[in-house]
PDB file of C-alpha atoms in Angstrom:
ATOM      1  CA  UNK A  13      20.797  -9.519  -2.812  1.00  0.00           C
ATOM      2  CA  UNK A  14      20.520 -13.138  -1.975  1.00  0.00           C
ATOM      3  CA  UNK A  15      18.597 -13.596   1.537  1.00  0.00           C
ATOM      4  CA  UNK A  16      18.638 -17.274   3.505  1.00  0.00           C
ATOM      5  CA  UNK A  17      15.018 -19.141   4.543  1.00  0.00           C
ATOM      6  CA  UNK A  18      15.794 -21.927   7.118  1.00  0.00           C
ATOM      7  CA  UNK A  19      12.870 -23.826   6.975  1.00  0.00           C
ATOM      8  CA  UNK A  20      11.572 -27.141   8.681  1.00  0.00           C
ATOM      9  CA  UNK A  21      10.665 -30.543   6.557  1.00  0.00           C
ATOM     10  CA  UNK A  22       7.064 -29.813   7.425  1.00  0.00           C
ATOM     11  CA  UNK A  23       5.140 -27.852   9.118  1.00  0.00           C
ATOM     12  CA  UNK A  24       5.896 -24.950   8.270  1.00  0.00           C
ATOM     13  CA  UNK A  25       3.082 -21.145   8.066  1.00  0.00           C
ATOM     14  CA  UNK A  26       1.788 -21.181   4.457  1.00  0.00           C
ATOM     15  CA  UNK A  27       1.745 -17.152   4.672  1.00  0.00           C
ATOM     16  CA  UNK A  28       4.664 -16.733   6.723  1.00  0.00           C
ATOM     17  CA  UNK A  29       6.755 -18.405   3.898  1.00  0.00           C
ATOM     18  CA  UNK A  30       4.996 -17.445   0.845  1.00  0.00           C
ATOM     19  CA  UNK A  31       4.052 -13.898   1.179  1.00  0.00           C
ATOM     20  CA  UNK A  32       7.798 -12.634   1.991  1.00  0.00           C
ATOM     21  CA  UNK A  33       9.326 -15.139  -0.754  1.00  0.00           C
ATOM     22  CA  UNK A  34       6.797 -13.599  -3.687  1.00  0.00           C
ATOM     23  CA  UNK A  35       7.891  -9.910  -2.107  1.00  0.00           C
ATOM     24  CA  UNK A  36      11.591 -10.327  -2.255  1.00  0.00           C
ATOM     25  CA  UNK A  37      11.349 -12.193  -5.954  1.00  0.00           C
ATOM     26  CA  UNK A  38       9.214  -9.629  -7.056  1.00  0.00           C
ATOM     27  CA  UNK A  39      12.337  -7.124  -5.555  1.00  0.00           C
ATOM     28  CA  UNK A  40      14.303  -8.682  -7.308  1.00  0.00           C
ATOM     29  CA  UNK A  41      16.263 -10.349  -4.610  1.00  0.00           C
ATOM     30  CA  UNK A  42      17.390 -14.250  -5.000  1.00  0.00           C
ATOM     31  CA  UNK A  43      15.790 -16.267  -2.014  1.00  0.00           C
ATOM     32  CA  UNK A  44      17.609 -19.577  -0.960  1.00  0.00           C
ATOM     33  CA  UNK A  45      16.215 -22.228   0.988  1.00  0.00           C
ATOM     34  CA  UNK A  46      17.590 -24.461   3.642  1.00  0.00           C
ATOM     35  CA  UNK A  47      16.164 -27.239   5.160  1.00  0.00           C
ATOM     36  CA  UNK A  48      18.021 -30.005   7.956  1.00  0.00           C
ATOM     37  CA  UNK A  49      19.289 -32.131   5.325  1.00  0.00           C
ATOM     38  CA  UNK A  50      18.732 -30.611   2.391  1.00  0.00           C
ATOM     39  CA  UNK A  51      14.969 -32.322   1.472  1.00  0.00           C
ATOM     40  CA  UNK A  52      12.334 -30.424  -0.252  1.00  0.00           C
ATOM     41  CA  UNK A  53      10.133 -28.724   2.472  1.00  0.00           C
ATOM     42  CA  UNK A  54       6.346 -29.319   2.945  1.00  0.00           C
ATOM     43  CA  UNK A  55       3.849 -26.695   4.749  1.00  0.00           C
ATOM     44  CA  UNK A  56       1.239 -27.194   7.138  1.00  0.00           C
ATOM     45  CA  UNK A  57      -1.661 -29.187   5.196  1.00  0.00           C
ATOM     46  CA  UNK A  58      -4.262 -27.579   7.612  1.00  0.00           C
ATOM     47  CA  UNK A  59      -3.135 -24.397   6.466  1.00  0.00           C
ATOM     48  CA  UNK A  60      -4.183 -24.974   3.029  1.00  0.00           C
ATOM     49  CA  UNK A  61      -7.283 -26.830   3.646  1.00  0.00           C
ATOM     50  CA  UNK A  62      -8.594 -25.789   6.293  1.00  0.00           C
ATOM     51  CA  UNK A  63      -8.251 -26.160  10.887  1.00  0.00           C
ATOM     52  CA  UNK A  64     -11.347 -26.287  11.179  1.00  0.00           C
ATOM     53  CA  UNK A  65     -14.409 -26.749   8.441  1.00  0.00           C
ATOM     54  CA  UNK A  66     -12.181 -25.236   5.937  1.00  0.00           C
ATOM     55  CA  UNK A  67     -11.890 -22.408   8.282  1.00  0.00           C
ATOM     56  CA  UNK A  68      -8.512 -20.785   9.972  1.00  0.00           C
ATOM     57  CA  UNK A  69      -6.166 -21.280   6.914  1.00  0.00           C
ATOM     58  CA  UNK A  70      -4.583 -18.969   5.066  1.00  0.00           C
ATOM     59  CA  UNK A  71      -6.061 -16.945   2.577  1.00  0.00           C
ATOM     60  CA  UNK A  72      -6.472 -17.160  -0.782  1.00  0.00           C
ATOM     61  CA  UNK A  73      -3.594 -15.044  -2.116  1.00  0.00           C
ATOM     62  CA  UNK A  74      -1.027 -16.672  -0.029  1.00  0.00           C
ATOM     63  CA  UNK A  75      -1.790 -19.729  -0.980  1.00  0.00           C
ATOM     64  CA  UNK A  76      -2.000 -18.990  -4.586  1.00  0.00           C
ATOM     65  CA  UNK A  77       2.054 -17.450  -4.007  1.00  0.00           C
ATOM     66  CA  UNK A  78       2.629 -21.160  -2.301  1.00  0.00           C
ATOM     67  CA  UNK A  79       1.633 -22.726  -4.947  1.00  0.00           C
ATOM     68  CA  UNK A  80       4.081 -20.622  -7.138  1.00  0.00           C
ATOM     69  CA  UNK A  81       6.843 -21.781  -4.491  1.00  0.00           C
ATOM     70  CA  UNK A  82       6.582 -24.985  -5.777  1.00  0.00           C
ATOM     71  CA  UNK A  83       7.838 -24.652  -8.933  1.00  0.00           C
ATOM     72  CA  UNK A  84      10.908 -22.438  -7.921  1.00  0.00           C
ATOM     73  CA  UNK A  85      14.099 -24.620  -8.224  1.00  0.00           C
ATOM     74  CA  UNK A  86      15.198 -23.112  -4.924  1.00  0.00           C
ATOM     75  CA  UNK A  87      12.831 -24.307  -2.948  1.00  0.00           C
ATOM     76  CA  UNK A  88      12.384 -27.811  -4.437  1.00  0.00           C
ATOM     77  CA  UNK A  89      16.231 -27.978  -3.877  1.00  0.00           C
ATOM     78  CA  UNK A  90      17.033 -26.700  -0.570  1.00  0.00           C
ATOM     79  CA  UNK A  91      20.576 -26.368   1.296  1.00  0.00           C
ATOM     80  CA  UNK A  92      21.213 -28.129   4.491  1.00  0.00           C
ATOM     81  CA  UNK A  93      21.490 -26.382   7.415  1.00  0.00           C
ATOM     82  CA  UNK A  94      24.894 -27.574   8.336  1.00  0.00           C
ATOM     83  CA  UNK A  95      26.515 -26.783   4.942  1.00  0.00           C
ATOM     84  CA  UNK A  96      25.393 -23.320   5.266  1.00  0.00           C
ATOM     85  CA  UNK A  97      28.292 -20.967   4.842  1.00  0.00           C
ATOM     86  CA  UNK A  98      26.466 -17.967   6.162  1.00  0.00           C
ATOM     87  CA  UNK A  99      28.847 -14.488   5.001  1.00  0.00           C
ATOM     88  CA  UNK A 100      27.448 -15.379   2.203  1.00  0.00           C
ATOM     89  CA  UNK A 101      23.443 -14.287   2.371  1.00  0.00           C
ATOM     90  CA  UNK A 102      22.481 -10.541   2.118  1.00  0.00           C
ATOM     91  CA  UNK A 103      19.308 -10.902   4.924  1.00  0.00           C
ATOM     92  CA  UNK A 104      17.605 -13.543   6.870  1.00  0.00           C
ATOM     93  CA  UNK A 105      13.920 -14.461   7.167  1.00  0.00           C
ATOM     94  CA  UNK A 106      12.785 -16.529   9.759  1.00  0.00           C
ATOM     95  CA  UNK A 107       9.307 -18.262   9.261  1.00  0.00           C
ATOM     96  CA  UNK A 108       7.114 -19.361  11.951  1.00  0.00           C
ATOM     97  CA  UNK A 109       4.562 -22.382  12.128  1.00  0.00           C
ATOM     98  CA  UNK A 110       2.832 -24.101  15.349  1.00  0.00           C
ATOM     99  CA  UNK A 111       2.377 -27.900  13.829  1.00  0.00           C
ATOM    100  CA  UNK A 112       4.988 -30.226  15.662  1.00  0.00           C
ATOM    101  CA  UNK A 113       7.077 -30.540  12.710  1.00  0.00           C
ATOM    102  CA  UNK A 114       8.167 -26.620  13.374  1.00  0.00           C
ATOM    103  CA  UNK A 115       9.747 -28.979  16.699  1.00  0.00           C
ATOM    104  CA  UNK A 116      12.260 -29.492  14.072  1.00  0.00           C
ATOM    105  CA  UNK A 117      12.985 -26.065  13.302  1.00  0.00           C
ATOM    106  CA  UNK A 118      12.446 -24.562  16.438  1.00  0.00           C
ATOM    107  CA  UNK A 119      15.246 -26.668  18.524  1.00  0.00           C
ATOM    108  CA  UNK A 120      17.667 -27.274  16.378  1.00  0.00           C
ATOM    109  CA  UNK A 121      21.257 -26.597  17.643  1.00  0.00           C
ATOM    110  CA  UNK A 122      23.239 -27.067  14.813  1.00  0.00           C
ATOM    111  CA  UNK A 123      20.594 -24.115  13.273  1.00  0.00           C
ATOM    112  CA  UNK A 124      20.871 -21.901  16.324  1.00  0.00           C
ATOM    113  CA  UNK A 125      25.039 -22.080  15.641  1.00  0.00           C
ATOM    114  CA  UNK A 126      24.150 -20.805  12.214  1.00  0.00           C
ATOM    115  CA  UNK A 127      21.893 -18.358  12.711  1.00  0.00           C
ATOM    116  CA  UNK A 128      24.260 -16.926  15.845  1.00  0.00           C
ATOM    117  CA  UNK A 129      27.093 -16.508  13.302  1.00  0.00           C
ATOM    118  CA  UNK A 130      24.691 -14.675  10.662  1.00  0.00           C
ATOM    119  CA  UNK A 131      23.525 -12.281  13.496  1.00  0.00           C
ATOM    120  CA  UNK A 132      27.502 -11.281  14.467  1.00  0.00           C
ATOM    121  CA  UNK A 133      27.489 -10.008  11.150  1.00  0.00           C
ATOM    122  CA  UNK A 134      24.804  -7.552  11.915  1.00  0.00           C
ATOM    123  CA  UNK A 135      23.225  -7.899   8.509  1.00  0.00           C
ATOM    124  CA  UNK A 136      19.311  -7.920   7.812  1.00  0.00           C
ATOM    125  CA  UNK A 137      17.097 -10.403  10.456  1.00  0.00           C
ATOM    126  CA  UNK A 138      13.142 -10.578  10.002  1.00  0.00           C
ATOM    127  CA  UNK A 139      10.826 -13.170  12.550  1.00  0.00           C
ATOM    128  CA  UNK A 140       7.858 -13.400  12.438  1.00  0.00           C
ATOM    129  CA  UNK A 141       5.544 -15.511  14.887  1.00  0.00           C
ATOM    130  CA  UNK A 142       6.986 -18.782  16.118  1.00  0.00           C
ATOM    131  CA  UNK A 143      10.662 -17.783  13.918  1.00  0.00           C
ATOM    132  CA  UNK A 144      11.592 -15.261  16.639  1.00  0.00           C
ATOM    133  CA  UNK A 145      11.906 -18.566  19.176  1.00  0.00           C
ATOM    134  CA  UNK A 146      14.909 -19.837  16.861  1.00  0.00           C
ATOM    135  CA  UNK A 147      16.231 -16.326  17.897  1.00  0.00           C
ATOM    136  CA  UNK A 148      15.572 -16.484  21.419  1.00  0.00           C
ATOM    137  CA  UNK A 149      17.204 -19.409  21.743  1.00  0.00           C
ATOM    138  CA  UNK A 150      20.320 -18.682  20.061  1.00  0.00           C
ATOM    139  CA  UNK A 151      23.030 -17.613  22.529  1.00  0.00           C
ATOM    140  CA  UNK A 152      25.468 -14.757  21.689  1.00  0.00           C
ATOM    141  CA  UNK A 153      28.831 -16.246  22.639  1.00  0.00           C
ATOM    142  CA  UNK A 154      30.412 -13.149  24.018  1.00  0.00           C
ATOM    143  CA  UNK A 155      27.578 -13.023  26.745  1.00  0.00           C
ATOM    144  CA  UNK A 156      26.049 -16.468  27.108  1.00  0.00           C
ATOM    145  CA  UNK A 157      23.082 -14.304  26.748  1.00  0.00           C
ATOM    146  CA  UNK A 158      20.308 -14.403  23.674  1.00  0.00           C
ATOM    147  CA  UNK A 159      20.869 -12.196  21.021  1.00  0.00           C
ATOM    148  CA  UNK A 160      17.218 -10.947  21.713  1.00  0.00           C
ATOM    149  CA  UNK A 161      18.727  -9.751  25.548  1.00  0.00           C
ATOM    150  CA  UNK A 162      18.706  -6.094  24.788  1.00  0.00           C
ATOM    151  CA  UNK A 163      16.592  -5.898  21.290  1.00  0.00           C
ATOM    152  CA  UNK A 164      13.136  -4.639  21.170  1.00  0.00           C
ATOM    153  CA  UNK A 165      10.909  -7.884  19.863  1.00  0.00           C
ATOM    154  CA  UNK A 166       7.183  -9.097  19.197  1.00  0.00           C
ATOM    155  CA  UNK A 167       6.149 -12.367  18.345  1.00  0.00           C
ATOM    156  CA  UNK A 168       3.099 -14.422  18.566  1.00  0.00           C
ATOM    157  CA  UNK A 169       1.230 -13.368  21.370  1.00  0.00           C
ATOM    158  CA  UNK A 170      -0.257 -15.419  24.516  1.00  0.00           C
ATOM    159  CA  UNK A 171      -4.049 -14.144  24.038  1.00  0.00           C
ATOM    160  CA  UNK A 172      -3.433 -15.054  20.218  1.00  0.00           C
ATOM    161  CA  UNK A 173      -1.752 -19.146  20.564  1.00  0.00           C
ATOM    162  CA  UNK A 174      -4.166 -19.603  23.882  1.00  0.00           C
ATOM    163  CA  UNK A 175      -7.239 -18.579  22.028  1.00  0.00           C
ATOM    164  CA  UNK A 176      -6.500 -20.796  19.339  1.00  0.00           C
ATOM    165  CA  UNK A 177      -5.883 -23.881  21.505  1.00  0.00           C
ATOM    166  CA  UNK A 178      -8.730 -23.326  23.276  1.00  0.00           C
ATOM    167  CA  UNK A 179     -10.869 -22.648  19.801  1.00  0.00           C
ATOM    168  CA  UNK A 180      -9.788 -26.228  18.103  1.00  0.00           C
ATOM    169  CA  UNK A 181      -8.397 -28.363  21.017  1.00  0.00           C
ATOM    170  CA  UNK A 182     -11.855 -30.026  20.801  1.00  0.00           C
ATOM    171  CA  UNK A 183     -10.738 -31.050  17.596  1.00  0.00           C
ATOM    172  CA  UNK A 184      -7.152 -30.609  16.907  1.00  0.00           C
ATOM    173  CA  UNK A 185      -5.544 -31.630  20.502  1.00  0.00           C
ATOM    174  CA  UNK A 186      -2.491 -29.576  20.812  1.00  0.00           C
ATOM    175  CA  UNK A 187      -1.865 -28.741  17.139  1.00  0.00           C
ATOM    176  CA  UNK A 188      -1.973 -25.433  18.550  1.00  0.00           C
ATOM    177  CA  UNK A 189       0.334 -25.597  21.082  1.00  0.00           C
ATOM    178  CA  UNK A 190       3.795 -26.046  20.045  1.00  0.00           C
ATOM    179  CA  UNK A 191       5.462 -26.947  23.514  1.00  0.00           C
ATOM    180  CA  UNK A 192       3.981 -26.433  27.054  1.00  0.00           C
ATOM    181  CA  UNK A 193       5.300 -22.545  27.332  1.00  0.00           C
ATOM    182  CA  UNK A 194       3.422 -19.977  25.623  1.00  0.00           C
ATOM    183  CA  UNK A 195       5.938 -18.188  22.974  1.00  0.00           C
ATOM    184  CA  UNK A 196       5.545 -14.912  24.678  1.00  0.00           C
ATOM    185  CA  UNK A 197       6.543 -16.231  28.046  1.00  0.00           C
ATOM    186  CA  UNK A 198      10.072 -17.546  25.721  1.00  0.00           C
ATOM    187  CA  UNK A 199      10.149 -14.507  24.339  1.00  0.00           C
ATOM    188  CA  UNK A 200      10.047 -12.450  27.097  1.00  0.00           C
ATOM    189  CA  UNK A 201      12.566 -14.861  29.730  1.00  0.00           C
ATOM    190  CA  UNK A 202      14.974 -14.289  26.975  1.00  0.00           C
ATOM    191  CA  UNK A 203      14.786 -10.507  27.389  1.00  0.00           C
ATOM    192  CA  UNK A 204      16.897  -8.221  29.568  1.00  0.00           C
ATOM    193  CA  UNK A 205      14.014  -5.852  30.808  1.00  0.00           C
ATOM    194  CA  UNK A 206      10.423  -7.681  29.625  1.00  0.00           C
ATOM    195  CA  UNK A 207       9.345  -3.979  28.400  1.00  0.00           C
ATOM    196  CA  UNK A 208      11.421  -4.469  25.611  1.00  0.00           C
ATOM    197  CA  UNK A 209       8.380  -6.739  24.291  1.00  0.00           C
ATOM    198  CA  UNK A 210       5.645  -5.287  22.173  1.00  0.00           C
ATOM    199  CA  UNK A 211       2.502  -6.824  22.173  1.00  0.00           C
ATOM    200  CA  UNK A 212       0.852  -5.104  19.587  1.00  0.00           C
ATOM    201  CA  UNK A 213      -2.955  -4.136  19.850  1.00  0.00           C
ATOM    202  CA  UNK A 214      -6.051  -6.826  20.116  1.00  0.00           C
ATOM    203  CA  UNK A 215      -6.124  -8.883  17.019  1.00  0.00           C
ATOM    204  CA  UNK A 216      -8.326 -11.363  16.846  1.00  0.00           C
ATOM    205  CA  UNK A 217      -9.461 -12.070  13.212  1.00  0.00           C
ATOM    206  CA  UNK A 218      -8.331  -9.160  10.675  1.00  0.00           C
ATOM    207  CA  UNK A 219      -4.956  -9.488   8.913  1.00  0.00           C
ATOM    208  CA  UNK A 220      -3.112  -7.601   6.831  1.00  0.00           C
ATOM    209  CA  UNK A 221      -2.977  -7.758   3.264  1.00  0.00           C
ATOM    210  CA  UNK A 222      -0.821  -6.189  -0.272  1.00  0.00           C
ATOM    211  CA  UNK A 223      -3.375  -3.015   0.328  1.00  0.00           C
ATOM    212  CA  UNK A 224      -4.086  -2.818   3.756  1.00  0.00           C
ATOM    213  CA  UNK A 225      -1.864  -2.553   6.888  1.00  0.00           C
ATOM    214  CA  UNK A 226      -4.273  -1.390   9.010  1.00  0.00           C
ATOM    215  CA  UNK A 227      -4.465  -4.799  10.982  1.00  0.00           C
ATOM    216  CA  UNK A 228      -0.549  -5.597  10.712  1.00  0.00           C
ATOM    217  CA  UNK A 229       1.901  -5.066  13.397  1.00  0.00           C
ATOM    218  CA  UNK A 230       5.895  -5.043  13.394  1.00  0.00           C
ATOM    219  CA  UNK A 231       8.940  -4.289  15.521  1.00  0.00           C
ATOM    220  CA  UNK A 232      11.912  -2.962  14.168  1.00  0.00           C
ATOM    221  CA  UNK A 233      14.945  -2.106  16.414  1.00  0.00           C
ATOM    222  CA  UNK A 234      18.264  -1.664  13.910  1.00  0.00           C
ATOM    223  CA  UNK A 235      18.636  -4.272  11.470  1.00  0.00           C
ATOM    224  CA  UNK A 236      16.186  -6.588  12.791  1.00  0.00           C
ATOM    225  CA  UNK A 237      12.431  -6.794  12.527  1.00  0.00           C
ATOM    226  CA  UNK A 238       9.711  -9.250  13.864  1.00  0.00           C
ATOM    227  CA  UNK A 239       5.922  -9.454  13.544  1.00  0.00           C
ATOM    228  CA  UNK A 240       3.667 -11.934  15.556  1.00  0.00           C
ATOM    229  CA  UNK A 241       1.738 -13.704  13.239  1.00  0.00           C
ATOM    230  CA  UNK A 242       0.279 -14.644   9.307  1.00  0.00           C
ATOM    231  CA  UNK A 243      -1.781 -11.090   9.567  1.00  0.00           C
ATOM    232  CA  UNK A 244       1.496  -9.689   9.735  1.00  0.00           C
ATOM    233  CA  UNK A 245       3.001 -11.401   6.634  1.00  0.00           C
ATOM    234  CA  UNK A 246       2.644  -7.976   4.261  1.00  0.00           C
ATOM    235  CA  UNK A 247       4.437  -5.209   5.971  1.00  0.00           C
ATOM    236  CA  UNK A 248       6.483  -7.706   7.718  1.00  0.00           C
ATOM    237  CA  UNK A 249       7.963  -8.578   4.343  1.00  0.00           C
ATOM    238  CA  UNK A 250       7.919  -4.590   3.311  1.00  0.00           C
ATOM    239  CA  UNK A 251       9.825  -3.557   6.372  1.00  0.00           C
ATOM    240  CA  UNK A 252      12.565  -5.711   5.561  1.00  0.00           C
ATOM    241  CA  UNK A 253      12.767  -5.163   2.387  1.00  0.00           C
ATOM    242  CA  UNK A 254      13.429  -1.645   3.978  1.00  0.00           C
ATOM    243  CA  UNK A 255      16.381  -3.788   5.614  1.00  0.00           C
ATOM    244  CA  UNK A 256      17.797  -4.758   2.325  1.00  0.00           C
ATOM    245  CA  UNK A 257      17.633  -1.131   1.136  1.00  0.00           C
TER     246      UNK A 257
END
């Protein structure tokens, strides 16, 4: 099955990225790229260096997978977003990322149409973290309403963004803050009833890995899943591969 990756020209999660792109090759799945105008996307370079002290970016596997990305000739040549003819992708992953190039990303219109279009065809969705903004965002034209109004949903959650910020704002400004409202708050507005959001229990440091879900938390309500941040990456990218079938 061939599954679409809008992506940003920077900015974008290490983890978020790589982690569901090595688990849908390894499937056996074709993963295509899209970018704004077609240019080859870069990640967050805090992500693979470290925020702070070499601390808070991702971890070693994740990175090693992005630095398979690089090589694939999907990713190095990416679609653009408006030549995107979307009947023709199997599933949809989007990514997440809190650097201001996600800005990008996150507001684009001309993506929103796109993705709207791809969600009337009630195929495959994943979002994880900052990714399930695009979705909030986009508008389902019979109701003027997000597509999110009566889905079940996570994302990144306020304790999670706010105790970063405060953690590295001594440091980092607002590299941690991707606009003035929390995601959760987005989230939620965009919601019929806000029960339909799932928080998920306290994580603060543990995340998820190819062994371990323990830490990891999704939402999956039909054909659409989310998960609320890179600790989520693994079984994210399983339960939509449970999408694909």
């Amino acid at each position: 099955m061939r599954v679409l990756v809008p992506l940003p020209d920077r900015d974008f999660d290490v983890t978020e990225v790589a982690v569901p792109w090595r688990m849908l090759r390894d499937a056996g799945h074709e993963v295509v790229f899209a970018t704004e105008s077609g240019g080859r996307p870069e990640a967050d370079p805090l992500l693979l260096s470290g925020v702070l002290f070499g601390q808070l970016g991702a971890d070693p596997e994740p990175k090693r997978f992005y630095g398979e990305l690089l090589a694939d000739e999907a990713y190095r040549n990416p679609l653009s977003w408006a030549d995107l003819t979307v009947e023709d992708y199997d599933g949809l992953v989007l990514p997440g990322g809190h650097a201001p190039g996600m800005r990008q990303y996150l507001g684009s219109p001309v993506l929103r149409e796109r993705v709207a279009r791809f969600w009337a065809l009630d195929r495959p969705v994943g979002a994880i973290c900052h990714g399930v903004l695009v979705l909030a965002r986009t508008l389902d034209p019979a109701t003027g309403m997000s597509v999110l109004a009566d889905r079940r949903t996570t994302c990144l959650p306020k304790y999670m963004e706010r105790g970063a910020y405060f953690l590295t704002a001594w440091r980092r400004g607002r590299y941690y803050r991707t606009y003035p409202a929390y995601v959760q708050d987005e989230v939620v507005a965009a919601l019929r009833d806000p029960s339909q959001f799932q928080r998920g229990p306290t994580e603060l440091s543990r995340r998820g890995t190819a062994t371990d879900d323990a830490p990891a938390f999704v939402v999956r309500d039909g054909n659409y899943v989310s998960a609320r941040w890179p600790g989520d990456a693994y079984l994210f990218g399983r339960r939509f591969l449970e999408l694909l079938g």
